[in-house]
Each structure stands twice: as structure tokens, then as C-alpha cells.
């Protein structure tokens, strides 16, 4: 099926020791076409004098991002991060060790921006900006899912994600971007979602889902779109509209909203939670895409904004929306106030769909029949961007407890994977950070190795049958790569699918069946 | 010779202070435009102080990461801290009480310091992953530190130096008077290497010392929903 080998499971858990130089050097994603580049404000192809321009761009970023400046200076090469990256574990390519990945850029930084590198380049490993360096950047900075696992373990918190974002922005600015991210970002900004799904097509799809839910529950559960004056605007990844198992998650949210009796809506103008601008480190694009949501919220007049299951989107929403688009609380400038006056600050803004459901569970407003999920033993995959880049609830670490509480509320059999592979130490699915593209299949499969090993471990010891996630990328990635490791592709579930299937809505067929009143005809 | 060393030390001190001040100033004025704490992160400022204290005093993240590197790194840094405190007696007259008190510990600390350094160096040579990421400068840095430690210990345990004279010399330097420095090999090596270390400090990876305090993944409060965080250059884009 592929021209590469799926890695073998190792002794679990284990540390890789052998290095295979340049094992994945050839894994370089497609370069963005001129159109993709220009659509989002970058030069169409490699500009003249690009070496000089790249170095200037680096200087600009150094003056704008403290993280970059401090991280490039502070690494002591202690080696603590070297074994922490899933791509290194899966490929043994030393350039996939976080510090070595940083060094691809740090070496150029030293050459042009430090005294030691200017006068003693050999001594400190400094090198000139050359075509070879650019190609290496294009390969290895697209073999980083910006999962931040390395940053947890670095004594100075050095975050390789920050470095790879900077490298990608430099490459974009000289006309050498990545096709996958940049093409998608263009679609979001013209059509409103990553898929390029126009409003009417979206409406038709949603109607089908409504029919499906009605057939299943006997209730006219709605999935409303573009409803002015609704209380809640749901911003969810567009994969929820077409991909499996994402759709089942969307139907889960709809059931929860219905049961809560709230007035909610989607927006066709801002029909996308994903914001790939983060992956390419582009502040201006980050802001532009987030401002579509701001505009939708203002136009629809909503009071609350809830975000669906998506990892990087939740990081963007939770950590960045307030900054880049004034979506949040506590903004005291004109720009922020315009929206913040309209919003209801007795709820967190934005709020995660898991937080929303969790509050209802705590208030005892949802009834579950856990037996609906008895045919499953479930484990939970913490998504990197939720685990290490954001929070849920009102205390540090709520992002670990809340999704688990949802699963446990709707499911009798829950097992966690090995502690060294979950929560803040969770392993990336292998497809995050703009790598979810067919041209990077090999690195996606290999990078999934540590997660697959941990999964295999609980499959063997506890009979786990399913893994739930709260991220559109994780779900799509697992659906694709599970078969490489001889697991069924439908092993991956949306967390709100479990919730939706166990939920017993008032007046539903499920309620009648449980309580035995009325006749039992649910065919 | 005494004059030469005086000049060396004045130059080294000036470069050290100016270089470090420039670097810290740079970190200080470079904005952190986005909220990027590595979560789970403290939700209050005092929580952040506590997190930072754990990092600086106990190397918490490193402990989670790798017990060997933590052990050697910790031995070295704690040893170094004690040794430095012990050295205060050459710069204070009369010597402060607590500096007197720690004198004997400072001696053991020098062993811990050198042992830690050798441990780190051994790993740098033996573990393929760490060997791969090492540049010549990383080995040189270890060499420099080990030599400083060893030459210092030589003076204590092998060939005694007239430390009263050294102290007079140092106190003199602080008052811009040049007195006589004993012309002992280990002492001169020790002092030269320390001066070299001070000079390269602000232009080398030793910047990790101030760097950690400015690391946004560690020093930011996790409250982006509650409070709008805006850098000056980013605020311009709102207009
Ligand atoms: S853990 Fe941090 S300081 Fe150590 S090598 Fe990795 S990035 Fe550098
Ligand atoms: S951010 Fe994740 S993918 Fe990137 S180097 Fe660090 S551990 Fe690897």
C-alpha cells in the first residue's frame, strides 16, 4: 500500500538510542503554488535575493517575538528534549530531535545575529543561509506538529513550536510556503471554511443530519444556521460537517443543545473553527481568520460563543482570540469593547463544548443511559493543543478532567493509557501542525508510533476497543493511520458521539424505551 | 603582571555587566504578542512566581525529563552557587557571618561541582543523541568550567596560595588601587579563566540564566479569556 515500512512496536515504554542520519530528509511537503501564496499575502514564488530577505525577516521576527529571541539564545544543549518528540521516536532521524530541529534555524541565527557566529562560525555551529538550508527547513520544519511536548520537558521551556512557526513564516515571506496550509487558508478567507463548502451545500448537509437524529430519537432536533438573535454561536471545525467520526460528534452537540433548551446557531460566514494561520506563524492571517468569527458574532448578535471539538482551534480560540480579535473578556480598548459589550460575561468566552456539556452534567440536567456504550471499552487521547496550549474549566488541568468526566458520564468502561503518554505528556497523533496531508503520509504514520504503542498496550491489557478524541485533526489522522498498525479505522470516536449515544433526551424514543411508558415501537 | 590582571578584570567586569544588561534589556523590550504558557499553567501571578521558583531552585521540568541530566546539572549548579558564595570572603572585609559559616560546605561543593560537570561531559561524549547536538563550543564550555574548578581546588588542596594577599588584591581592585597579586600558577590560571568566562557569558549559551526568567512558556499567567493581552505592535493592527 505504501513505499515505506510501518514501524514495529518496540518494547513499551522505551527510549530510542540509535540514530539514522537523514532518514526522513526526503519527506518534504509540496511547495505552495503562486496562487496559494498570493491569496494570503505572500510572494508567489521564491523571490530574488531571497537569502537576504530571509535573514531580514528573521531579524524582524526576533524583534517582535520574545519567545524566539530568548529561545534561540538560551538552549544549553543539555539533551533533555532529545528523546521527547514522536517524530524522532518513529524515524530515528536525529534532525527530528527537538533541539536539533531548533538548531536548523539557530545555526543561521548565530551566523547573522551573534558575535560568536559572525567570527567563529565553526566553533558554535553557525552556517550561512543557503539553498541547502532552505530545503532542510522545508523538510524538517514540516515534520514538527508544533505539539509542544518538548517544551514541557525543557528546563527553560524552550518551545520548538515557536521556532518552527518562525521558520515557516520566514519561508512564506520569501515565497516558499507549504501547499497544504496555504491553500486551505485561502479557502477559509474566501468561502468561510477549510473545505470550501458554500452556505447552501452546508444547509443541505445539516438537514440530512437533522433527519438522521429524528429517525434515531423521534425528536425534531435542529442544527440551525445563520439565525439572527440566537444566544449561542457554535464555531466548529468544518470536518464536523462531512468526515467520520466527526459528524457523530456534531450530532452529539446538537442533542446536548436541544436537551439544554438553548437557542443556538452556526454561521455560514464563519463556518470554520480551524485557523491554520497558527501553523505558519502568521499573526496577520491569524487575526484575519479570527475576525471572521468576530464579525459573525456581531452580525448575529449572539451572547455566547461555544467552540466544537478541535485541538489547535481551541488553542487559538482560548489563548489567542481575545488578543487578535477581542473575543473574550477584560478588554478595555475601543476595538475589544465593541464585541465584549454584547457578550454575556457570566459564561467563559469562548467556551468549549466539553465545558458546556460538563456544566449541564454537574447541574444534573442530562440523563444518560451508559449501557448504550457497554459494547465499548474506551480510552481517551489528549490532544496536544488542548493539553499543552489551553485550558478548560476554572483550574489548571481542567482540560484533562473535563473530557474524561464526559466519557465517564456516558460510558461504563473507561481506561487511561500509560501516564507517560497522556495529559501534559500526551503524544501527538502525528498529523497536527499542518501535516495532515497525503504528501506527508510517511511521517504521519511514523510519528504516530508512540501513541499507537500506548494504545496497543491498553488494547492488550484492558481490552480497549475505542479511543475518543476532541480534535478534528486527531480524528482524521487516526482514521487514516490506525489500519497501518492493524487497528480498525473506526476505533476512533468523537467524545460527543459517546455523549450523544448515551444521552436520554426528554420525550425521545430512548426515554420511552427505558421508562416503559407508551408503546415500545421504535422501528 | 598585577597591573595586567587588574586591567583584565576591569575589562571582563565591564563586558560582563554591559553585555548582560544589553541582553536583558533586549529580552525585556521584545514583546511577547501571544499568550503561550505551556499548560497546565498557573492562573494567577503568584502561581507563576511559584512555578518559576520551582524551575530555578529545583529544575522541575528537567527532573520530569531526565533524571541523569537533572542529577549532574543540579550537582553542578548547587555546587557552583555554594562556591560562589564562599568566594564572597575575598570581596568583603570584614567577612559576613554567613559567608564564614558556609566556608567548609563550599569546599565540598567544589567536588560536587566538578563531579557534576564531568558527569555532564561524559554524557555529552557517550550518549549518541547528545553527542550529535554538541558543537565544539559546548565541549569548550565544559572544559573551561572544569578547569576553573580544578585550578581553584589545586590552590586549596595541592599548592597553597597566599589568600590573604589575594584578598588584599581584590579589595584593592574594588577601590581602584592595584596591589600585589601572588604569582602562583594555579591562581593565575584560575583568574584568567574566570575572566574569560565573564567575557563570553553575555554572548554564549550561558544566557540561559537570565533567559529562563523571560521564557514566555514559563512566566505567563494562564488567563487569556479573562484579560485581553496585547503587544504594542499588535495593537496597531486593531485600528
Ligand atoms: S531541553 Fe531545552 S535546553 Fe536542553 S537541549 Fe533541549 S531545547 Fe536545549
Ligand atoms: S513541538 Fe512536538 S513535533 Fe515539534 S519538535 Fe517538539 S515534540 Fe517534536
PDB file of N, CA and C and ligand atoms in Angstrom, chain A residues 75-81 99 102 154-156 158, ligand 1:
ATOM      1  N   UNK A  75      19.239  27.856  24.756  1.00  0.00           N
ATOM      2  CA  UNK A  75      19.443  26.403  24.785  1.00  0.00           C
ATOM      3  C   UNK A  75      20.876  26.075  25.193  1.00  0.00           C
ATOM      4  N   UNK A  76      21.032  25.180  26.176  1.00  0.00           N
ATOM      5  CA  UNK A  76      22.374  24.786  26.615  1.00  0.00           C
ATOM      6  C   UNK A  76      22.789  23.441  26.038  1.00  0.00           C
ATOM      7  N   UNK A  77      21.980  22.895  25.147  1.00  0.00           N
ATOM      8  CA  UNK A  77      22.288  21.584  24.557  1.00  0.00           C
ATOM      9  C   UNK A  77      22.427  20.513  25.641  1.00  0.00           C
ATOM     10  N   UNK A  78      21.511  20.569  26.598  1.00  0.00           N
ATOM     11  CA  UNK A  78      21.581  19.588  27.679  1.00  0.00           C
ATOM     12  C   UNK A  78      21.124  18.218  27.201  1.00  0.00           C
ATOM     13  N   UNK A  79      20.282  18.226  26.178  1.00  0.00           N
ATOM     14  CA  UNK A  79      19.837  16.952  25.630  1.00  0.00           C
ATOM     15  C   UNK A  79      18.571  16.397  26.250  1.00  0.00           C
ATOM     16  N   UNK A  80      17.989  17.129  27.212  1.00  0.00           N
ATOM     17  CA  UNK A  80      16.808  16.602  27.895  1.00  0.00           C
ATOM     18  C   UNK A  80      15.634  16.383  26.946  1.00  0.00           C
ATOM     19  N   UNK A  81      15.546  17.201  25.904  1.00  0.00           N
ATOM     20  CA  UNK A  81      14.411  17.086  24.995  1.00  0.00           C
ATOM     21  C   UNK A  81      14.647  16.072  23.888  1.00  0.00           C
ATOM     22  N   UNK A  99      15.834  19.726  19.869  1.00  0.00           N
ATOM     23  CA  UNK A  99      16.937  20.688  19.877  1.00  0.00           C
ATOM     24  C   UNK A  99      17.630  20.720  18.519  1.00  0.00           C
ATOM     25  N   UNK A 102      15.518  22.809  16.266  1.00  0.00           N
ATOM     26  CA  UNK A 102      15.764  24.239  16.531  1.00  0.00           C
ATOM     27  C   UNK A 102      17.078  24.687  15.913  1.00  0.00           C
ATOM     28  N   UNK A 154      11.733  20.801  28.598  1.00  0.00           N
ATOM     29  CA  UNK A 154      12.936  21.623  28.540  1.00  0.00           C
ATOM     30  C   UNK A 154      13.054  22.448  29.817  1.00  0.00           C
ATOM     31  N   UNK A 155      14.228  22.476  30.436  1.00  0.00           N
ATOM     32  CA  UNK A 155      14.370  23.245  31.680  1.00  0.00           C
ATOM     33  C   UNK A 155      14.071  24.736  31.504  1.00  0.00           C
ATOM     34  N   UNK A 156      14.127  25.257  30.291  1.00  0.00           N
ATOM     35  CA  UNK A 156      13.813  26.677  30.077  1.00  0.00           C
ATOM     36  C   UNK A 156      12.501  26.859  29.335  1.00  0.00           C
ATOM     37  N   UNK A 158      11.808  25.922  26.431  1.00  0.00           N
ATOM     38  CA  UNK A 158      12.004  26.231  25.014  1.00  0.00           C
ATOM     39  C   UNK A 158      10.995  25.449  24.179  1.00  0.00           C
TER      40      UNK A 158
HETATM   41  S1  LIG C   1      15.916  20.545  26.734  1.00  0.00           S
HETATM   42 FE1  LIG C   1      15.944  22.722  26.209  1.00  0.00          FE
HETATM   43  S2  LIG C   1      17.991  23.410  26.764  1.00  0.00           S
HETATM   44 FE2  LIG C   1      18.082  21.182  26.728  1.00  0.00          FE
HETATM   45  S3  LIG C   1      18.761  20.702  24.649  1.00  0.00           S
HETATM   46 FE3  LIG C   1      16.525  20.672  24.600  1.00  0.00          FE
HETATM   47  S4  LIG C   1      15.936  22.758  23.983  1.00  0.00           S
HETATM   48 FE4  LIG C   1      18.090  22.824  24.620  1.00  0.00          FE
END
